[in-house]
Coordinates of C-alpha atoms in Angstrom, one line a residue:
X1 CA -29.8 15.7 -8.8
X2 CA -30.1 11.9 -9.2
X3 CA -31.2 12.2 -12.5
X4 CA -28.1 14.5 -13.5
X5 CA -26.0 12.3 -11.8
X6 CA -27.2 8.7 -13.8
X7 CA -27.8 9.8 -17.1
X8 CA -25.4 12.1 -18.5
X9 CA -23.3 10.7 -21.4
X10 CA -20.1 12.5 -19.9
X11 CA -20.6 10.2 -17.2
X12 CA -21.1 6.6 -19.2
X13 CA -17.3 5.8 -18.9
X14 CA -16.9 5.3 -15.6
X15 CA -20.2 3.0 -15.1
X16 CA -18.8 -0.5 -16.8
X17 CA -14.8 0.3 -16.1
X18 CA -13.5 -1.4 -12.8
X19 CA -10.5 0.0 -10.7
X20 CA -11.5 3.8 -11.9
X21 CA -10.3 5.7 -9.0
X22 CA -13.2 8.8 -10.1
X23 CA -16.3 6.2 -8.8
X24 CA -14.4 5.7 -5.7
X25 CA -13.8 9.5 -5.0
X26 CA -17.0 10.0 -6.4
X27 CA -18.1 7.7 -3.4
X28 CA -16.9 9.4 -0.6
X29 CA -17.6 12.7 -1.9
X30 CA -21.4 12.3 -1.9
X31 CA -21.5 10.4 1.6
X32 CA -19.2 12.9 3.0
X33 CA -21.6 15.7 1.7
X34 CA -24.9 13.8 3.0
X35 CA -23.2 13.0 6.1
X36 CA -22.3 17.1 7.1
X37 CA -26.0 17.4 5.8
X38 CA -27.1 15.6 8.6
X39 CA -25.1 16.9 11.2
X40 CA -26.2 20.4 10.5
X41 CA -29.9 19.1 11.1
X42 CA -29.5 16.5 13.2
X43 CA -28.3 17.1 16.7
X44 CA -26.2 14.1 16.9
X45 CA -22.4 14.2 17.2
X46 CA -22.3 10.6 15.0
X47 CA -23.3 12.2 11.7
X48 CA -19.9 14.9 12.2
X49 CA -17.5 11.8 13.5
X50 CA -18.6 9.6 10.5
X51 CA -18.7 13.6 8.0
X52 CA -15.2 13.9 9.1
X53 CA -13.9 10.6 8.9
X54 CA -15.7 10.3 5.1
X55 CA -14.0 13.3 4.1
X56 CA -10.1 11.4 4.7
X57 CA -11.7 9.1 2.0
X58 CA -12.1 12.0 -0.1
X59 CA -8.1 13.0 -0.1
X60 CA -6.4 9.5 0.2
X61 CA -8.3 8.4 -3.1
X62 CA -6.9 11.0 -5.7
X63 CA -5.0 14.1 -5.2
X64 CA -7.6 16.0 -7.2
X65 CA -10.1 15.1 -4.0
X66 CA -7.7 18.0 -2.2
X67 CA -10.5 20.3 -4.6
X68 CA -13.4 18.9 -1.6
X69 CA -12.1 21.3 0.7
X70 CA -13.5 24.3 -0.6
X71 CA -17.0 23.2 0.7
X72 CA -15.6 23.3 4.7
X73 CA -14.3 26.8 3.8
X74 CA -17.1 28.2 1.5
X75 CA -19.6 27.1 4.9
X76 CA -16.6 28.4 7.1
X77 CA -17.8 31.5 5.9
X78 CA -21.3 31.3 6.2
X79 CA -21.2 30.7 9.5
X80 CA -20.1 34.1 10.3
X81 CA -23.3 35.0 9.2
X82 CA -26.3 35.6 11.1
X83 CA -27.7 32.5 9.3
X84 CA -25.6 30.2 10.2
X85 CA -24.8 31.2 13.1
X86 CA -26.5 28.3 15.5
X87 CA -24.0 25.9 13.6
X88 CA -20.8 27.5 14.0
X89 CA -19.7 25.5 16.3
X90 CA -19.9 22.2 13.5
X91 CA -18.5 23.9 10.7
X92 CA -15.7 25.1 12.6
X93 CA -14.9 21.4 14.0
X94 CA -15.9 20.3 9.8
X95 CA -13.5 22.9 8.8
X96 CA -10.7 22.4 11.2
X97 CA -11.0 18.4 10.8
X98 CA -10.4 19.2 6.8
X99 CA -7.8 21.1 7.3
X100 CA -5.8 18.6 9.3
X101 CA -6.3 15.8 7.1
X102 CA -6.0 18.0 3.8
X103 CA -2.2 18.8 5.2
X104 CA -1.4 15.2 6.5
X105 CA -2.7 13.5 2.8
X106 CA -0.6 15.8 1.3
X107 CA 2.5 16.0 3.4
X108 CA 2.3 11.9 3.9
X109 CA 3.3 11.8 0.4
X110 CA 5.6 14.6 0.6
X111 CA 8.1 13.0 3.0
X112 CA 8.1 9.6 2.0
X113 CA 9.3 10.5 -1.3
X114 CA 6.2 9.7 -3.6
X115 CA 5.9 12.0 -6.7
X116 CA 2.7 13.5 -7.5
X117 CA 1.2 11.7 -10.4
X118 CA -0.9 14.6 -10.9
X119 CA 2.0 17.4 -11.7
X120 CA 3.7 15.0 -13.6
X121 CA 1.0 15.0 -16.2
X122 CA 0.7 18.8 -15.6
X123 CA 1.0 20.9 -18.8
X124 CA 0.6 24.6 -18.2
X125 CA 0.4 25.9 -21.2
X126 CA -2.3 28.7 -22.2
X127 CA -3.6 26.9 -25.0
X128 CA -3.5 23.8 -24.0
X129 CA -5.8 24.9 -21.1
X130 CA -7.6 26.8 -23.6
X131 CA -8.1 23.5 -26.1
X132 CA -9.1 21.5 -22.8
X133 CA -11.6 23.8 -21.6
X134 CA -13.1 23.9 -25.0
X135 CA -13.7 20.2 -25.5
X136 CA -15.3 19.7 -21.8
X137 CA -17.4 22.1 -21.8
X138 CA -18.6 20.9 -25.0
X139 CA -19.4 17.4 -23.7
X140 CA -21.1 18.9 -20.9
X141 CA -22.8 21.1 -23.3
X142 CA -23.9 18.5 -24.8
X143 CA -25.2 16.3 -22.1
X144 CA -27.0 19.1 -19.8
X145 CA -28.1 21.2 -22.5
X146 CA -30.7 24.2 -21.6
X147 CA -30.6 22.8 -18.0
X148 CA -27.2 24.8 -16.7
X149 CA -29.0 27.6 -18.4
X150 CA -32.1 27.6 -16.2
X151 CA -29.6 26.6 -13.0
X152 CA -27.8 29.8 -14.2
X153 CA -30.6 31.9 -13.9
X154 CA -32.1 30.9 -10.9
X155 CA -29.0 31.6 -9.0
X156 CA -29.3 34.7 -10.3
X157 CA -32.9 35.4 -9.7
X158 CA -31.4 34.2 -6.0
X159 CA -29.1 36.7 -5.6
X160 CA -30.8 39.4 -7.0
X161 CA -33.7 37.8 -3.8
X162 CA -31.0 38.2 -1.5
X163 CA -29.9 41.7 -2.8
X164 CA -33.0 42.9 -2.6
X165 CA -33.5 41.6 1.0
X166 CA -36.6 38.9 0.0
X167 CA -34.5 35.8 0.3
X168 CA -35.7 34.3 3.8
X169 CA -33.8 30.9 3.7
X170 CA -30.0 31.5 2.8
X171 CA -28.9 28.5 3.6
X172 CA -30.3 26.6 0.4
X173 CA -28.7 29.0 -1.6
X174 CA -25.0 27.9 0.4
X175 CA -25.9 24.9 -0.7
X176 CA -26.0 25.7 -4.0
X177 CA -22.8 28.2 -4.2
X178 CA -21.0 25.4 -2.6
X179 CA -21.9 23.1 -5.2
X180 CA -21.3 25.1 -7.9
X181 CA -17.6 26.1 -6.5
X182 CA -17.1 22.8 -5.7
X183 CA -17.9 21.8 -9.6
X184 CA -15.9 25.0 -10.6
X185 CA -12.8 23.6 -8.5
X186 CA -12.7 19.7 -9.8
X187 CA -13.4 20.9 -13.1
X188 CA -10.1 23.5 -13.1
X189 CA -7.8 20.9 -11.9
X190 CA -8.7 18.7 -15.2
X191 CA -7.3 21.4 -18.0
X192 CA -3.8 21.2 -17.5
X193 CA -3.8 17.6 -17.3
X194 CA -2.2 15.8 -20.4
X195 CA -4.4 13.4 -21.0
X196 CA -8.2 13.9 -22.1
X197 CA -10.7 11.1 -20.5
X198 CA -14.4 12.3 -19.7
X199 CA -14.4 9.9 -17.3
X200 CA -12.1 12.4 -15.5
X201 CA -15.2 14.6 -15.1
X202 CA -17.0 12.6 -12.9
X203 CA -16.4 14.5 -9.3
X204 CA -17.0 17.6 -11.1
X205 CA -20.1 16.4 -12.8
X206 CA -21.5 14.9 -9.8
X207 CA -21.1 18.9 -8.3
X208 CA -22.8 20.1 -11.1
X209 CA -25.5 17.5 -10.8
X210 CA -26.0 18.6 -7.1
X211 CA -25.9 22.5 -8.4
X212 CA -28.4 21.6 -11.1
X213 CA -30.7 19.6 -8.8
X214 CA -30.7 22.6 -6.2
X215 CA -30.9 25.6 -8.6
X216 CA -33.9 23.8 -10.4
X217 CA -35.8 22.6 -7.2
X218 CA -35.8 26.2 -6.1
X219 CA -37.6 27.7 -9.7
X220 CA -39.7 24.9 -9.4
X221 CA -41.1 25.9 -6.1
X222 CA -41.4 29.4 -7.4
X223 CA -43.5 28.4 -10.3
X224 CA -46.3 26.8 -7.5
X225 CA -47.0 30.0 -6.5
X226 CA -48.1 30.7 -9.9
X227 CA -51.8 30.8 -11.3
X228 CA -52.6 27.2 -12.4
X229 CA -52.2 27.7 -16.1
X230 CA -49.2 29.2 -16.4
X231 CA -48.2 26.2 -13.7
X232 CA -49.7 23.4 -15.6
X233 CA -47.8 24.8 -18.8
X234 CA -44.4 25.8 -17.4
X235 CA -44.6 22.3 -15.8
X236 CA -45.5 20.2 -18.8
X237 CA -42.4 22.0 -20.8
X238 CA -40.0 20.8 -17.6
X239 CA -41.1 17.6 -18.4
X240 CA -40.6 17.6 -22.3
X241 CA -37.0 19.0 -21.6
X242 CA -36.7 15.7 -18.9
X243 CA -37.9 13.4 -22.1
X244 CA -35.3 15.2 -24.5
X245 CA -32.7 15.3 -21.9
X246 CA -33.2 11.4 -21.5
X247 CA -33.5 10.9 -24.9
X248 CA -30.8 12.9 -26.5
X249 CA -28.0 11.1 -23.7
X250 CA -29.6 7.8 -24.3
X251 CA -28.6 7.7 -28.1
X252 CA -25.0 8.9 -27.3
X253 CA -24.4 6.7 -24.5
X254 CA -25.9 3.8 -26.8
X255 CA -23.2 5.0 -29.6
X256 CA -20.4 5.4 -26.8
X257 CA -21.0 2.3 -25.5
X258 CA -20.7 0.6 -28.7
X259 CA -17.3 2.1 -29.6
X260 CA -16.0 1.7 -26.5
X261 CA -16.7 -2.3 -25.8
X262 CA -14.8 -2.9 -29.5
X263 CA -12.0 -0.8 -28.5
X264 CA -11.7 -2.8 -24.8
X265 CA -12.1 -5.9 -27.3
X266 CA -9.2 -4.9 -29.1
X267 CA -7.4 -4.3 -25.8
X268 CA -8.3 -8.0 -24.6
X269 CA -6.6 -9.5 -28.0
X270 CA -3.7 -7.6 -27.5
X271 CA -3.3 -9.1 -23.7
X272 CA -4.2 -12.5 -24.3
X273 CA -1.5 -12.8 -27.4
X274 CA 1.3 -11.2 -25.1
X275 CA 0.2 -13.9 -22.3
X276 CA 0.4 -16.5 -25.1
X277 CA 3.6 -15.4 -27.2
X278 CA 5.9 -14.0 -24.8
X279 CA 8.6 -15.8 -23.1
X280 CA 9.1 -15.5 -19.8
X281 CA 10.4 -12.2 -17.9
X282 CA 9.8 -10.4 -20.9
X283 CA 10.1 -6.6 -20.2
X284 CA 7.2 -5.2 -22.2
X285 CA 8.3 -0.9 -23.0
X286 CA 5.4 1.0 -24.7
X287 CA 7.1 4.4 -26.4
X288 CA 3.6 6.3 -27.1
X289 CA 3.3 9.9 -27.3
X290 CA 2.4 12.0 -24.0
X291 CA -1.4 11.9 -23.7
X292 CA -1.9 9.6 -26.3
X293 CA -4.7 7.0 -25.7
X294 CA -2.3 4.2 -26.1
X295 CA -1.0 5.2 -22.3
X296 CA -4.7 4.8 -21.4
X297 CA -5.1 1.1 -22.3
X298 CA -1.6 0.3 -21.0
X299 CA -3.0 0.5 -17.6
X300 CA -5.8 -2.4 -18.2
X301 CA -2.8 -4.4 -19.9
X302 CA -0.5 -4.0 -16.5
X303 CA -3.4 -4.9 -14.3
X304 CA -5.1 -7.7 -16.7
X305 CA -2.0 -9.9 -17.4
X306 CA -0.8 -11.0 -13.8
X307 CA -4.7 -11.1 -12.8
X308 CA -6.4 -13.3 -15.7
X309 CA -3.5 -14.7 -17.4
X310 CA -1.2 -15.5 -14.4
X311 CA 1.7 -13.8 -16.6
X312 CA 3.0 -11.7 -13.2
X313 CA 6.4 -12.8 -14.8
X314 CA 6.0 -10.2 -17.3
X315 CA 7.0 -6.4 -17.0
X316 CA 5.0 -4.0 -18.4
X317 CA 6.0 0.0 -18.0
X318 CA 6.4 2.9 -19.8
X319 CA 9.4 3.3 -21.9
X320 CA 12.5 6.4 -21.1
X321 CA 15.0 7.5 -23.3
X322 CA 17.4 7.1 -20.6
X323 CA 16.5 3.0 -20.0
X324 CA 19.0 0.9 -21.8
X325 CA 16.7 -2.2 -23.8
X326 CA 18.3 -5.2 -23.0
X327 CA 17.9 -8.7 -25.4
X328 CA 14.6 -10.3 -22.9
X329 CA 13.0 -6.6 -23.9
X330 CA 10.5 -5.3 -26.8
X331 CA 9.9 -2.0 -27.7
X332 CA 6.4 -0.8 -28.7
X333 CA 6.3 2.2 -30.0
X334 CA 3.1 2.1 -32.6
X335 CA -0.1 2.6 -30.5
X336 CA -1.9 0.4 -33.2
X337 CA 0.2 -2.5 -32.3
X338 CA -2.8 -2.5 -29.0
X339 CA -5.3 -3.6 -31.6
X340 CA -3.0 -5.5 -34.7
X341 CA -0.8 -7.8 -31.6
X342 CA 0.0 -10.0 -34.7
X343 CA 2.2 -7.2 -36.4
X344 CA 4.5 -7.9 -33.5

């Protein structure tokens, strides 16, 4: 799962960006996961004080984090089975807990009058879900390749197991459904959204990466039951696909990173000549187009003037029809003025 995690170029845009909310989420995603671990195995009442209170870490971040909670309901579930039946008791406290903070992080919000960034940026439209879905499952195509195949099928080979009555240990396979939801869920919220960033992905590719690591662990341990040459052989492909995998995201993240330092480059020129060039209490208004990349870098310029450049006495925001531009105000309205700040 590690490995997953790391390496995948989908993933490459959030490791040398600071102030991404995704990491953060990211964060308390995998300790509140690790943490419930623990508490199922561990008899300790600790691991599910510190599971629950990761968990609020998980909804106050983003408002996507609101997709965690299927994993409390998905083991909710389970422990109506005869399985997991010695830790009902946990996952109902887990699941309760969730609930509680799911409906205070979102009603917080709610009654103090803060809109939800994320419907905002909401476009539900068929075909623009259609286009989005399209172009991330290509990039995660491309960076798991044959291994979401073999995940597939040994979640399959699983349930036919548990069909068929010759699946002792269920509650690795729970694991593994509630990874894969959970990757399922994260990954939904992102195809209405407006803007495309695969940096975006990162919760749901860090699901994934748990799915991947679980699924392939468990055809792994099949294959040592088998005779030692077809183990020795089925083994020694595993590790050419692990040499591909790393090779293959290696390049891309080499050519991503690349394009992606000159364009933050660009970005740093176009900060440092407003903080040289424009007068004081200048209202900066940036007219792009709705999910153009343009918004993206407006961000870093709103955080990176009053923080390296002392220039606090500038306003930077987004530009509305309905504002009136008065004479200490500019209008941008050509994205490519981000990376030509001398054509202004």
């Amino acid at each position: 799962s590690g490995l997953f995690f790391v390496f995948p170029s989908v993933n490459i845009d959030n490791w040398y960006r600071l102030g991404n909310q995704e990491p953060r989420l990211t964060f308390w995603l995998i300790l509140t996961i690790f943490l419930f671990y623990l508490a199922l195995k561990i008899e300790k009442k600790i691991f599910l004080i510190l599971a629950i209170l990761s968990s609020l870490g998980v909804y106050l971040t983003k408002e996507n984090g609101l997709a965690f909670f299927v994993l409390p309901l998905i083991w909710l579930i389970f422990s109506f089975t005869k399985e997991g039946k010695s830790s009902r008791k946990k996952i109902l406290i887990f699941f309760l807990a969730n609930l509680i903070l799911l409906l205070l992080s979102r009603a917080g919000p709610y009654f103090l009058g803060v809109k939800s960034g994320y419907l905002e940026a909401y476009r539900l439209d068929f075909y623009w879900i259609v286009k989005n879905f399209r172009w991330y499952f290509y990039f995660l195509k491309e960076s798991f390749g044959i291994f979401l195949w073999l995940s597939l099928f040994s979640l399959i080979w699983q349930l036919f197991l548990v069909f068929k009555g010759q699946l002792k240990n269920k509650t690795f396979l729970i694991w593994e459904v509630s990874f894969l939801i959970l990757f399922l869920t994260f990954f939904a919220l992102q195809l209405p959204l407006i803007l495309f960033e695969q940096r975006y992905l990162l919760p749901a590719t860090t699901s994934l990466a748990l799915f991947l690591g679980t699924s392939l662990f468990f055809l792994l341990e099949k294959v040592s039951s088998f005779r030692p040459f077809f183990q020795k052989s089925i083994y020694f492909i595993f590790f050419l696909l692990i040499i591909n995998f790393l090779f293959y995201n290696g390049i891309r993240i080499r050519n991503y990173i690349g394009n992606s330092l000159k364009l933050n480059c660009l970005n740093w020129e176009m900060v440092s000549y407003l903080a040289q060039n424009m007068p004081e209490h200048t209202n900066l208004y940036f007219n792009f187009p709705r999910g153009d990349q343009g918004q993206e870098y407006l961000v870093n310029i709103k955080k990176q003037l009053p923080l390296f450049f002392k220039r606090s006495d500038l306003k930077v925001d987004y530009y509305e029809k309905s504002k009136t531009i008065g004479e200490s105000s500019l209008l941008i309205s050509n994205p490519k003025l981000l990376f030509y700040p001398e054509a202004l």
